[in-house]
Each structure stands twice: as structure tokens, then as C-alpha cells.
Amino acid sequence: MRAKDPGRVLIFDTTLRDGEQSPGASLNLEEKLVIAQQLARLNVDIIEAGFPFASEGDFAAVQRIAEVVGTDNGPVICGLARAAKGDIEACARAVAPAARQRIHTFIATSDIHLKHKLRKTRREVLEIVPEMVACAASFCDDVEFSCEDAARSDPEFLYEVIEAAVAAGATTINIPDTVGYTTPEEFFQLIAGIDAHVPNMDQAVISVHGHNDLGLVVANFLAALRAGARQLECTINGIGERAGNAALEELVMAMHVRRQLFNPLLGRPADSEQPLTTVNTEEIYRTSRLVSNLTGMLVQPNKAVVGANAFAHESGIHQDGVLKNRTTYEIMDARTIGLKHNRISLGKLSGRNAFRSRLEELGYNLTPEDLGQAFHRFKQLADRKRDITDLDLQTIVSDQAQQVDATYKLKLVQVSCGTNLRPTATVTLEDSQGGLATTAAIGTGPVDAVCRAIDELVKVPNDLVEFSIQAVTEGIDALGVVTIRLRQGDLLCSGYSSDTDVVVASAQAFVAALNRLLVLSKHPSIHPQPTGSSESQPDTAMVASS
Ligand code: KIV
Ligand code: ZN
């Protein structure tokens, strides 16, 4: 029995759900919307926009993305729901505004999870699955069902669960390697076994999901493709729980660069130029930068495809070879991922209309008020920087998304520092009621002095665990992006900001991280894969039976 084949490889992006579960990567609604709009430009097939039952914030974000991004020609908008009525109903309401909507429901199938987490027998799980899949199917015809921890589940039990899910209306069956344990050969066997032994598998697409604990997830997915999987679940830059998820850019580029290898799997001639996915590869770099900025999850320089060194040739022999012929040491052209498309778009003399229309070309349709603010920032930047590139514009828009609902805003920062001077900072903050407060502090350096002054005003306990500066573009006048990560007990969150003055950017990033810490400590959200005891967190079993 062959699984349903969509004729191409479907790309299911879970940056906003599993990716956002990365410690410290939480995003506000506006930021999620900006990312979802960029994912739509990247042209992924499905966006998993969140876990609506987790919190009011998650629900609102999924609903807004469904409204704005889930247009007739847009991607399918999906929400996650545990195999429980309350979760499924919330998910159905959240994705309802989308033209094409999906409910993704899941329950664990491995004996380890059944015994220690769900405290359910296999029989009980086998009863819950069709009931909950049918419940999801009563709201929408596109239902995905996942067997959590499938890679460590007994294949014979998986076959039974999957058959029941498909019979109840699941149109996609997702096989997660939840703990990143499997290897390519094993994963191939698992997927091939499912394809061969589930009698109604021809009625659903096989999908794979996985984590990168052993660094094998992309290789596992490529093996799964050979075995019949036709949907890959991935995140931008591979962000996600622990070691992360499969990186979208690595999967898409592997299939693009080695298409001769993958074409025959889809029944095409090896030399077919028809893309294996719908992804617009030229949007990859821009999407990577956006997600990195907004989540505060930095991209390591040697990261495949999107790392700063991915197209850099250091050794003389390599440089010489590339100058003679690029293909000596380059397997892909940087332009394919949009790296060399960072074109200069605007300058000091550009007016509001030119600014708006370039933003629209980049896919940002701002409200008049947001446009006004963005234009103001653009003008400030243009006074200090000669050429404004698309990446600069994207940075301005994402900076602004972070400011929405901020409790504190930086009004003034002034620093005196230099040889034989004790670095001293004066800071003024405005609170949400418009009240202003000013203080001064001394630090070991200018940034330390600024952070101490802000701490004195905000009075939220925190430890600064990471501080980094990156340039948005090349050149001495480039915008510097500062990313700051703060910890408060178990909470980890990040803030970022950009400015040509890195001390100003640091102050703004620190205030942004504190704002986020304030929100997170007031509105905790439940995790789709609870690991704690059933007393401390409602698990699937409890919710399912309630
Ligand atoms: O890793 C996992 O198993 C998941 C499921 C909810 C699909 O994220
Ligand atoms: Zn996952």
C-alpha cells in the first residue's frame, strides 16, 4: 500500500510552534505575524502557527495569522492540539479564519511515554486516537495526526494507531523522532514499514518530524523521503526544543542541489528542473535573518546554508580555485538563497511613497501609524548611513514589531566613557502610563553602566546570560544588531535592537528583554509536551478525560 503522494515534497514550517519552544525564543503577536508573512513569501506549504490551547496569547496569534496570512493563495494555517476535546476545539476556533486550515492533534505512542507520562495502556490510547481525530475532522477536513515519540514506539502498535487515525479522518500522518534518537537507516525502515503495513495508508500523506539531539535529523528526513514520506516538518535555522528541529534551509537546499538524486523518488526524470518543493529559495537568507533577530537565537557562523561563513573561502588554495571557477569549491550559488540580493533600495532623499512601495514589495503592508513610525526611523538611519538595503528595512520593521505592548520605552540614553574615565550612563525610561523616570549609574564599561541604570529603574531581577553584536550589512556605517538574553529563575528570554550606535542598541535591547520578561512572568503558557508530574502540569491523559 503506497502512502498518498502529493507529487512534490510538502514543507511544513513549525518555526512559530516547535521553534518558539526553544528556551528564550518567545515572540509577541506582532513578531509572529511578521515571521508568518515572511514564511508566506518563502512559500512554504503549511505554517504551524502555534498551540492555541496553551495560552490566550498563543490563541490570539494563531487566529491573527489565520486572518492575515491564511488567504486563498496563502499557506495552510495549522494549529497544534493535544488529543483532547478542549485543545481541539480551541485550535479549530483559532485557525477558522484561514482559507485553508489544518488541525494537528497528537498523542504519545511509545511505551516509555505511555507508562511514565500518560499513565495509559495501549488499548486506552487506541480508543482515544479515533475519537479525537474524528473530533478534529468534525471541524475541518485537513487533519494531521502525530504519534509522539514514534521513533521509540513499537512499529506493530504504530501500524494499529495509524490505521485507526486514518480511518477516523486523518489526512496526514506524522512520524516524529521526538527525542532525536533514531538514525537514517532505522528511520528509513520505520517509514517503509508504515508505508507497507498500514492498510489504508494510501489515504494519507506520511510526514516526518524530528529533533537534532544527535545531529542526524536532516539525514533522517532525507532517508524518510526515500521510504515514502512526502511532508517534512522543519524550522528556520533549525531552532526548536533542545538541539532544535530539522533546518528548513538545509532540507530545501539539499533537495535543490542534489535534485538528480531525489527527482526519481517523485517519479520524475533525474535531470528534471521542476523544483521538488514550492519554496522560493531566494527568500531563505532574509527569512533566516528575520527569525534570528526576532527570536534572539543567533546563527552559528559555520551553520550550513545560512551561516556567515557558509560561502566564505579562507584558504588561499580555495580562493584561488573559486576565482578560476566557482564550482571548484562551491556546490551552490549564494544568489540561490538570496544572499547577494541584498540590494541597495533607498537613500537619504527617498520619500515616503518610495519607502512604502519598497516595503510593500518586500511584503510588508503596514498600517498608516506603523508606516509613519517606520518612516521616521528610516529617515534617522538615512541621516547616518548612506545606502539603505532591504536587510536594513527588514530590521526596522522587526524592531518595531518588538515594541508593540512594551511596558517600558527608552527615551534617552547618554554615556560618557573613554581613557581615564569611569563609564557613566544616564537613562530615561517611559512607562506604559507615560510616566518618565531618569537615573544615572557607573559601570565597568558603557554597556554595563547603561544596563545598571536601566535595572535601577525597572527593578526586575535578572541575570544577563548572553550579549552579542552583529552588523546587518557590511561597511563601517552598518546597523549593529544587539541581542541580549536574560534569565530569571526558569524563565529565559531575549530582546534585540538595532542602531548605528551600539550603546543605544544595547540599551534598547536590554529594555526589550526586560519587557518580555515582565510579560512571560505574568502569563505562563503550557507546554505541548509536558515532562513534569501530572500534579504540576495538565497532561494529555488528564485533559482527554476531562
Ligand atoms: O517532537 C514532537 O514529537 C512534536 C509533536 C507535537 C509533533 O513536536
Ligand atoms: Zn517537536
Coordinates of C-alpha atoms and ligand atoms in Angstrom, one line a residue:
M1 CA 0.0 0.0 0.0
R2 CA 1.7 3.3 -1.0
A3 CA 1.1 6.4 1.0
K4 CA -0.8 9.3 -0.6
D5 CA 1.6 11.2 -2.8
P6 CA 1.1 14.9 -3.4
G7 CA 3.6 14.8 -6.3
R8 CA 6.1 17.1 -4.5
V9 CA 7.7 17.4 -1.1
L10 CA 5.4 19.4 1.2
I11 CA 7.2 21.9 3.5
F12 CA 5.5 22.2 6.9
D13 CA 7.1 25.0 8.8
T14 CA 6.9 24.8 12.6
T15 CA 9.1 27.8 13.5
L16 CA 6.2 29.5 15.3
R17 CA 5.3 26.4 17.3
D18 CA 8.1 24.0 17.9
G19 CA 10.7 26.7 17.1
E20 CA 9.2 29.1 19.5
Q21 CA 9.6 26.4 22.2
S22 CA 13.3 27.0 22.2
P23 CA 14.3 28.3 25.6
G24 CA 14.3 32.1 25.4
A25 CA 12.8 32.4 21.9
S26 CA 9.3 33.6 22.8
L27 CA 7.7 36.1 20.4
N28 CA 4.9 38.6 20.7
L29 CA 1.9 38.6 18.4
E30 CA 3.3 41.2 16.1
E31 CA 6.6 39.4 15.7
K32 CA 4.8 36.1 15.0
L33 CA 2.8 37.9 12.3
V34 CA 5.9 39.4 10.7
I35 CA 7.5 35.9 10.6
A36 CA 4.3 34.3 9.3
Q37 CA 4.2 36.9 6.5
Q38 CA 7.8 36.1 5.6
L39 CA 7.1 32.4 5.6
A40 CA 4.3 33.0 3.2
R41 CA 6.8 34.9 0.9
L42 CA 9.2 31.9 1.3
N43 CA 6.2 30.0 0.0
V44 CA 6.0 27.1 2.5
D45 CA 3.0 24.8 2.1
I46 CA 1.9 24.8 5.7
I47 CA 2.6 27.2 8.7
E48 CA 2.1 25.7 12.1
A49 CA 1.3 29.0 13.8
G50 CA 1.1 27.8 17.4
F51 CA -0.6 25.8 20.1
P52 CA -3.9 27.7 20.7
F53 CA -4.9 26.0 23.9
A54 CA -1.5 26.9 25.6
S55 CA -2.4 30.5 26.4
E56 CA -4.6 33.4 25.4
G57 CA -1.5 34.9 23.6
D58 CA -1.0 31.7 21.6
F59 CA -4.6 31.6 20.6
A60 CA -4.7 35.2 19.6
A61 CA -1.5 34.8 17.5
V62 CA -2.8 31.7 15.6
Q63 CA -6.1 33.5 15.0
R64 CA -4.4 36.7 13.7
I65 CA -2.1 34.7 11.4
A66 CA -5.1 32.8 10.1
E67 CA -6.8 36.1 9.3
V68 CA -3.9 37.9 7.7
V69 CA -1.7 35.2 6.2
G70 CA -4.2 32.5 5.6
T71 CA -5.5 34.0 2.3
D72 CA -6.9 32.0 -0.7
N73 CA -3.4 31.7 -2.2
G74 CA -1.6 31.7 1.1
P75 CA -0.3 28.7 3.0
V76 CA -2.4 26.3 5.0
I77 CA -2.6 27.6 8.6
C78 CA -2.2 24.9 11.2
G79 CA -2.6 24.8 15.0
L80 CA -1.4 22.1 17.4
A81 CA -3.8 20.4 19.8
R82 CA -3.2 17.5 22.2
A83 CA -5.6 14.6 21.7
A84 CA -8.2 16.3 23.9
K85 CA -11.5 17.9 23.2
G86 CA -10.7 21.3 24.8
D87 CA -7.4 21.6 22.8
I88 CA -9.1 20.6 19.5
E89 CA -12.0 23.0 19.9
A90 CA -9.6 25.9 20.8
C91 CA -7.5 25.0 17.8
A92 CA -10.5 24.8 15.4
R93 CA -11.6 28.3 16.5
A94 CA -8.1 29.8 16.2
V95 CA -7.5 28.5 12.6
A96 CA -11.1 29.1 11.4
P97 CA -10.4 32.5 9.7
A98 CA -7.9 30.9 7.3
A99 CA -9.0 30.0 3.8
R100 CA -7.1 26.7 4.2
Q101 CA -6.9 25.4 7.7
R102 CA -5.4 22.3 9.5
I103 CA -5.8 20.8 12.9
H104 CA -2.7 18.9 14.1
T105 CA -3.5 16.6 17.0
F106 CA -1.1 14.2 18.7
I107 CA -0.7 11.7 21.5
A108 CA 2.3 9.7 22.5
T109 CA 2.7 6.1 21.4
S110 CA 5.9 4.8 22.9
D111 CA 5.7 2.6 25.9
I112 CA 8.0 4.9 27.8
H113 CA 5.6 7.8 27.3
L114 CA 2.5 5.7 28.0
K115 CA 3.9 4.4 31.2
H116 CA 5.6 7.5 32.7
K117 CA 3.8 10.4 31.1
L118 CA 0.2 9.4 30.1
R119 CA -0.2 6.6 32.5
K120 CA -2.4 4.9 29.9
T121 CA -2.4 1.4 28.4
R122 CA -2.0 0.9 24.6
R123 CA -5.7 -0.1 24.5
E124 CA -6.7 3.2 26.0
V125 CA -4.6 5.2 23.5
L126 CA -6.1 3.2 20.7
E127 CA -9.5 4.3 21.9
I128 CA -8.6 8.0 22.3
V129 CA -7.0 8.3 18.8
P130 CA -10.0 7.7 16.6
E131 CA -12.3 9.6 18.9
M132 CA -10.1 12.7 18.9
V133 CA -9.2 12.5 15.2
A134 CA -12.9 12.3 14.4
C135 CA -13.5 15.3 16.7
A136 CA -10.9 17.3 14.7
A137 CA -12.3 16.1 11.4
S138 CA -15.7 17.4 12.5
F139 CA -14.3 20.9 12.4
C140 CA -12.1 20.7 9.3
D141 CA -11.2 18.2 6.5
D142 CA -7.5 18.7 6.8
V143 CA -6.4 16.8 9.9
E144 CA -2.9 15.8 10.8
F145 CA -2.3 13.2 13.5
S146 CA 1.1 12.6 15.2
C147 CA 2.3 9.6 17.1
E148 CA 4.6 11.4 19.6
D149 CA 7.9 9.6 20.2
A150 CA 7.1 7.3 17.2
A151 CA 10.8 6.6 16.6
R152 CA 10.9 4.8 20.0
S153 CA 7.4 3.1 19.6
D154 CA 6.7 -0.5 18.8
P155 CA 6.1 -0.5 15.0
E156 CA 3.3 -3.0 15.3
F157 CA 1.4 -0.7 17.7
L158 CA 2.1 2.2 15.4
Y159 CA 0.5 0.4 12.5
E160 CA -2.7 -0.1 14.5
V161 CA -2.8 3.5 15.8
I162 CA -2.1 4.9 12.3
E163 CA -4.8 2.8 10.7
A164 CA -7.3 3.9 13.3
A165 CA -6.3 7.6 12.8
V166 CA -6.7 7.4 9.0
A167 CA -10.0 5.6 9.3
A168 CA -11.2 8.4 11.6
G169 CA -10.3 11.1 9.0
A170 CA -6.6 11.9 9.4
T171 CA -5.2 13.2 6.1
T172 CA -1.6 13.4 7.2
I173 CA 0.2 11.0 9.5
N174 CA 3.2 12.5 11.2
I175 CA 6.0 10.3 12.5
P176 CA 8.1 12.2 15.0
D177 CA 11.5 11.4 16.3
T178 CA 10.7 13.4 19.4
V179 CA 13.9 12.8 21.2
G180 CA 16.3 12.8 18.3
Y181 CA 17.3 9.2 18.9
T182 CA 17.0 7.5 15.5
T183 CA 19.5 7.0 12.7
P184 CA 18.9 7.4 8.9
E185 CA 18.8 3.6 8.3
E186 CA 16.4 3.0 11.2
F187 CA 14.2 5.8 10.2
F188 CA 14.0 4.6 6.7
Q189 CA 12.9 1.1 7.9
L190 CA 10.3 2.7 10.2
I191 CA 8.7 4.8 7.4
A192 CA 9.0 2.0 4.9
G193 CA 7.3 -0.4 7.4
I194 CA 4.5 2.0 7.9
D195 CA 4.1 2.5 4.2
A196 CA 4.0 -1.2 3.6
H197 CA 1.9 -2.4 6.6
V198 CA -0.8 0.2 7.3
P199 CA -3.7 -1.0 5.0
N200 CA -5.3 2.5 4.5
M201 CA -2.0 4.4 4.2
D202 CA -2.9 5.4 0.6
Q203 CA -5.5 7.8 2.1
A204 CA -3.0 10.0 3.9
V205 CA 0.4 11.7 3.4
I206 CA 3.3 10.5 5.5
S207 CA 5.1 13.3 7.3
V208 CA 8.2 13.3 9.4
H209 CA 9.2 15.5 12.3
G210 CA 12.4 15.2 14.3
H211 CA 14.8 16.8 16.7
N212 CA 18.5 17.1 16.3
D213 CA 19.9 15.7 19.5
L214 CA 22.5 13.6 17.7
G215 CA 22.9 16.0 14.8
L216 CA 21.1 13.5 12.5
V217 CA 17.7 15.0 11.8
V218 CA 18.3 16.2 8.3
A219 CA 19.9 12.9 7.2
N220 CA 17.0 11.1 8.8
F221 CA 14.5 13.1 6.9
L222 CA 16.2 12.5 3.6
A223 CA 16.2 8.8 4.3
A224 CA 12.5 9.1 5.1
L225 CA 11.8 10.7 1.7
R226 CA 13.3 7.6 0.1
A227 CA 10.9 5.5 2.2
G228 CA 7.8 7.4 1.1
A229 CA 7.5 10.4 3.4
R230 CA 6.2 13.5 1.4
Q231 CA 5.9 16.1 4.1
L232 CA 8.9 17.4 6.1
E233 CA 8.4 19.4 9.3
C234 CA 11.1 21.9 9.9
T235 CA 12.0 25.3 11.3
I236 CA 14.1 28.2 10.1
N237 CA 17.7 28.0 11.3
G238 CA 16.7 24.6 12.9
I239 CA 15.5 26.3 16.1
G240 CA 13.5 24.3 18.5
E241 CA 13.4 22.2 21.7
R242 CA 16.9 21.3 23.0
A243 CA 19.2 20.8 19.9
G244 CA 16.4 22.0 17.7
N245 CA 14.3 20.7 14.8
A246 CA 15.3 20.0 11.2
A247 CA 16.5 23.2 9.5
L248 CA 14.2 24.1 6.6
E249 CA 17.1 25.7 4.6
E250 CA 19.2 22.6 4.9
L251 CA 16.5 20.3 3.7
V252 CA 15.3 22.6 0.9
M253 CA 18.9 23.2 -0.4
A254 CA 19.8 19.5 -0.1
M255 CA 16.9 18.7 -2.3
H256 CA 17.7 21.5 -4.7
V257 CA 21.4 20.9 -5.0
R258 CA 21.0 17.1 -5.2
R259 CA 17.8 17.1 -7.2
Q260 CA 19.1 14.5 -9.6
L261 CA 19.1 12.1 -6.6
F262 CA 15.7 13.0 -5.4
N263 CA 13.8 13.5 -8.7
P264 CA 13.3 9.8 -9.3
L265 CA 11.6 9.4 -5.9
L266 CA 8.8 11.6 -7.3
G267 CA 8.7 9.6 -10.5
R268 CA 10.5 12.4 -12.5
P269 CA 13.5 12.0 -14.8
A270 CA 16.7 12.6 -12.8
D271 CA 17.5 15.7 -14.8
S272 CA 14.1 17.3 -14.4
E273 CA 14.4 21.0 -13.5
Q274 CA 10.9 21.1 -11.8
P275 CA 11.6 22.1 -8.2
L276 CA 10.9 19.4 -5.6
T277 CA 9.3 21.9 -3.2
T278 CA 7.4 25.2 -3.7
V279 CA 9.9 27.1 -1.6
N280 CA 11.3 30.3 -3.1
T281 CA 14.9 29.7 -2.2
E282 CA 15.8 33.3 -2.8
E283 CA 13.9 34.2 0.4
I284 CA 15.9 31.8 2.6
Y285 CA 18.6 34.2 3.7
R286 CA 16.2 37.0 4.5
T287 CA 13.9 34.6 6.5
S288 CA 16.9 33.3 8.4
R289 CA 18.0 36.8 9.5
L290 CA 14.5 37.8 10.5
V291 CA 13.9 34.7 12.6
S292 CA 17.4 35.1 14.2
N293 CA 16.7 38.7 15.1
L294 CA 13.3 38.3 16.4
T295 CA 13.9 35.1 18.5
G296 CA 17.4 36.2 19.7
M297 CA 18.6 32.7 18.6
L298 CA 21.9 33.5 16.9
V299 CA 23.1 31.6 13.8
Q300 CA 26.4 30.0 14.3
P301 CA 29.0 31.2 11.7
N302 CA 29.6 27.7 10.3
K303 CA 25.9 26.8 10.1
A304 CA 25.1 25.1 6.8
V305 CA 23.5 27.3 4.1
V306 CA 22.8 30.5 6.2
G307 CA 25.9 30.8 8.5
A308 CA 28.2 33.8 8.0
N309 CA 31.0 31.6 6.7
A310 CA 28.8 29.3 4.6
F311 CA 30.0 31.0 1.4
A312 CA 33.4 32.3 2.7
H313 CA 36.6 30.8 1.4
E314 CA 39.5 31.4 3.7
S315 CA 42.3 29.2 2.5
G316 CA 44.5 30.5 -0.4
I317 CA 44.0 27.3 -2.3
H318 CA 40.3 27.5 -2.1
Q319 CA 40.2 31.2 -3.0
D320 CA 42.4 30.6 -6.0
G321 CA 40.2 27.8 -7.2
V322 CA 37.0 29.8 -6.8
L323 CA 38.5 32.7 -8.7
K324 CA 39.3 30.4 -11.6
N325 CA 36.0 28.6 -11.5
R326 CA 33.4 28.8 -8.7
T327 CA 32.4 25.2 -9.0
T328 CA 35.8 24.0 -7.8
Y329 CA 34.8 24.6 -4.2
E330 CA 31.2 25.8 -4.3
I331 CA 28.2 23.5 -4.6
M332 CA 25.6 26.2 -4.6
D333 CA 25.4 29.8 -5.7
A334 CA 24.9 32.3 -2.9
R335 CA 22.3 34.0 -5.0
T336 CA 20.1 31.0 -4.9
I337 CA 19.4 31.7 -1.2
G338 CA 19.1 35.4 -1.8
L339 CA 22.5 36.3 -0.2
K340 CA 23.7 38.6 -2.9
H341 CA 20.3 40.1 -3.4
N342 CA 20.8 42.5 -0.5
R343 CA 20.2 45.3 -2.9
I344 CA 20.5 49.0 -2.1
S345 CA 17.0 50.2 -2.2
L346 CA 16.7 53.6 -0.7
G347 CA 18.8 56.6 0.4
K348 CA 18.5 59.9 2.2
L349 CA 16.4 61.6 -0.5
S350 CA 13.9 58.8 -0.8
G351 CA 10.3 59.9 0.1
R352 CA 7.5 58.2 2.0
N353 CA 6.0 56.7 -1.2
A354 CA 9.2 55.1 -2.3
F355 CA 9.7 53.8 1.2
R356 CA 6.1 52.4 1.4
S357 CA 6.3 50.8 -2.0
R358 CA 9.7 49.1 -1.3
L359 CA 8.2 47.8 2.0
E360 CA 5.2 46.5 0.0
E361 CA 7.5 44.8 -2.5
L362 CA 9.2 43.1 0.5
G363 CA 5.7 42.0 1.6
Y364 CA 5.1 44.4 4.5
N365 CA 1.7 46.2 4.5
L366 CA 1.9 48.5 7.5
T367 CA -0.9 50.4 9.0
P368 CA -0.6 54.2 8.4
E369 CA 0.5 54.6 12.0
D370 CA 3.2 51.9 11.8
L371 CA 4.3 53.2 8.4
G372 CA 4.7 56.7 10.0
Q373 CA 6.9 55.3 12.7
A374 CA 8.9 53.1 10.4
F375 CA 9.5 56.1 8.0
H376 CA 10.7 58.2 10.9
R377 CA 13.3 55.5 11.8
F378 CA 14.3 55.2 8.2
K379 CA 14.9 58.9 8.0
Q380 CA 17.0 58.8 11.2
L381 CA 19.0 56.0 9.8
A382 CA 19.4 57.6 6.4
D383 CA 21.0 60.6 8.1
R384 CA 23.7 58.4 9.4
K385 CA 24.0 55.7 6.7
R386 CA 24.4 56.4 3.0
D387 CA 22.7 53.4 1.4
I388 CA 19.8 51.6 3.0
T389 CA 19.4 48.0 2.0
D390 CA 16.5 45.6 2.1
L391 CA 18.0 43.9 5.2
D392 CA 18.1 47.4 6.9
L393 CA 14.4 47.8 6.1
Q394 CA 13.6 44.4 7.4
T395 CA 15.5 45.2 10.6
I396 CA 13.5 48.4 11.0
V397 CA 10.2 46.6 10.7
S398 CA 11.1 43.8 13.0
D399 CA 12.5 46.3 15.6
Q400 CA 9.1 47.9 15.5
A401 CA 7.2 44.6 15.9
Q402 CA 9.1 44.1 19.2
Q403 CA 8.0 47.4 20.6
V404 CA 4.3 46.6 20.5
D405 CA 2.8 46.4 24.0
A406 CA 6.1 47.3 25.6
T407 CA 5.8 48.3 29.3
Y408 CA 8.9 50.5 29.2
K409 CA 10.3 52.6 26.4
L410 CA 13.8 54.0 26.2
K411 CA 13.5 57.8 25.9
L412 CA 17.1 58.9 26.4
V413 CA 20.5 57.3 26.9
Q414 CA 23.7 59.3 27.3
V415 CA 27.1 57.8 28.1
S416 CA 30.4 59.3 29.0
C417 CA 33.4 57.0 28.8
G418 CA 37.0 56.9 27.5
T419 CA 40.5 56.7 28.7
N420 CA 40.8 57.6 32.4
L421 CA 37.0 58.0 32.8
R422 CA 34.6 55.9 34.8
P423 CA 31.9 54.9 32.3
T424 CA 28.7 56.7 33.4
A425 CA 25.3 56.3 31.9
T426 CA 22.2 58.5 32.2
V427 CA 18.9 56.8 31.2
T428 CA 15.3 58.0 30.9
L429 CA 12.5 55.4 30.6
E430 CA 8.8 56.0 29.9
D431 CA 6.3 53.6 31.5
S432 CA 3.0 52.5 30.0
Q433 CA 1.2 55.3 31.7
G434 CA 3.5 57.9 30.1
G435 CA 5.5 58.5 33.4
L436 CA 9.1 59.4 33.0
A437 CA 11.9 58.3 35.3
T438 CA 15.6 59.1 35.0
T439 CA 18.7 57.8 36.7
A440 CA 22.4 57.5 36.3
A441 CA 24.8 54.6 37.0
I442 CA 28.5 53.8 36.8
G443 CA 29.7 50.6 35.2
T444 CA 32.8 48.7 34.1
G445 CA 32.1 49.8 30.6
P446 CA 29.5 51.9 28.7
V447 CA 27.1 49.0 28.2
D448 CA 27.4 47.8 31.8
A449 CA 26.7 51.3 33.0
V450 CA 23.6 51.5 30.8
C451 CA 22.3 48.2 32.0
R452 CA 22.8 49.1 35.6
A453 CA 20.9 52.3 35.2
I454 CA 18.0 50.5 33.5
D455 CA 18.0 47.8 36.2
E456 CA 17.7 50.6 38.8
L457 CA 14.6 52.0 37.1
V458 CA 12.8 48.7 36.1
K459 CA 13.7 46.7 39.3
V460 CA 13.1 43.3 37.7
P461 CA 15.6 40.7 39.0
N462 CA 17.5 39.2 36.1
D463 CA 20.9 37.7 35.1
L464 CA 22.3 38.7 31.7
V465 CA 23.4 35.4 30.2
E466 CA 24.2 36.4 26.6
F467 CA 25.2 39.6 24.8
S468 CA 26.1 39.8 21.2
I469 CA 26.6 42.4 18.4
Q470 CA 26.3 41.7 14.7
A471 CA 26.4 44.0 11.8
V472 CA 23.3 43.9 9.5
T473 CA 25.3 44.8 6.4
E474 CA 28.9 45.4 5.5
G475 CA 30.6 48.8 6.0
I476 CA 31.6 51.0 8.9
D477 CA 28.2 52.7 9.0
A478 CA 26.3 49.5 9.2
L479 CA 23.4 49.0 11.6
G480 CA 24.6 47.0 14.6
V481 CA 22.1 44.4 16.0
V482 CA 22.5 43.7 19.7
T483 CA 20.9 40.6 21.1
I484 CA 20.6 40.2 24.9
R485 CA 19.3 37.1 26.7
L486 CA 18.2 37.4 30.3
R487 CA 17.4 34.7 32.9
Q488 CA 15.1 34.9 35.8
G489 CA 14.8 31.5 37.6
D490 CA 13.5 29.1 34.9
L491 CA 12.5 31.9 32.5
L492 CA 14.8 32.8 29.7
C493 CA 14.0 35.5 27.2
S494 CA 15.7 37.7 24.7
G495 CA 15.5 41.2 23.4
Y496 CA 17.2 42.7 20.4
S497 CA 17.6 46.1 18.8
S498 CA 19.5 47.8 16.0
D499 CA 21.1 51.2 15.7
T500 CA 24.3 52.6 14.1
D501 CA 25.3 53.4 17.8
V502 CA 25.8 50.0 19.5
V503 CA 25.4 51.6 23.0
V504 CA 21.9 52.8 22.1
A505 CA 21.1 49.4 20.5
S506 CA 22.3 47.7 23.7
A507 CA 20.1 49.9 25.9
Q508 CA 17.1 49.3 23.6
A509 CA 17.8 45.5 23.5
F510 CA 18.1 45.3 27.3
V511 CA 14.7 47.2 27.8
A512 CA 13.1 44.9 25.2
A513 CA 14.3 41.8 27.0
L514 CA 13.0 43.2 30.4
N515 CA 9.6 43.9 28.8
R516 CA 9.4 40.4 27.6
L517 CA 10.4 39.0 31.0
L518 CA 7.6 41.0 32.5
V519 CA 5.1 39.5 30.1
L520 CA 6.3 36.0 30.5
S521 CA 6.3 36.0 34.3
K522 CA 2.7 37.2 34.2
H523 CA 1.4 34.9 31.5
P524 CA 3.0 31.4 31.7
S525 CA 1.9 29.1 28.9
I526 CA 1.5 25.3 29.0
H527 CA 3.9 23.2 27.0
P528 CA 2.5 20.7 24.5
Q529 CA 4.9 18.0 25.7
P530 CA 4.9 18.3 29.5
T531 CA 7.6 16.4 31.2
G532 CA 6.6 17.2 34.8
S533 CA 4.3 15.1 37.1
S534 CA 0.5 15.2 36.4
E535 CA 0.1 17.2 39.6
S536 CA 2.2 20.1 38.3
Q537 CA 1.1 20.1 34.6
P538 CA -2.1 19.0 33.0
D539 CA -1.0 16.2 30.7
T540 CA -2.8 14.7 27.7
A541 CA -4.4 12.0 29.8
M542 CA -5.9 14.4 32.2
V543 CA -7.2 16.8 29.6
A544 CA -8.5 14.0 27.4
S545 CA -10.6 12.6 30.2
S546 CA -11.9 15.9 31.4
Ligands
KIV1 O1 8.6 16.5 18.7 C1 7.4 16.1 18.7 O2 7.0 14.9 18.9 C2 6.4 17.1 18.5 C3 5.0 16.7 18.2 C4 4.0 17.5 18.9 C5 4.7 16.6 16.7 O3 6.7 18.3 18.4
ZN2 ZN 8.9 18.5 18.1

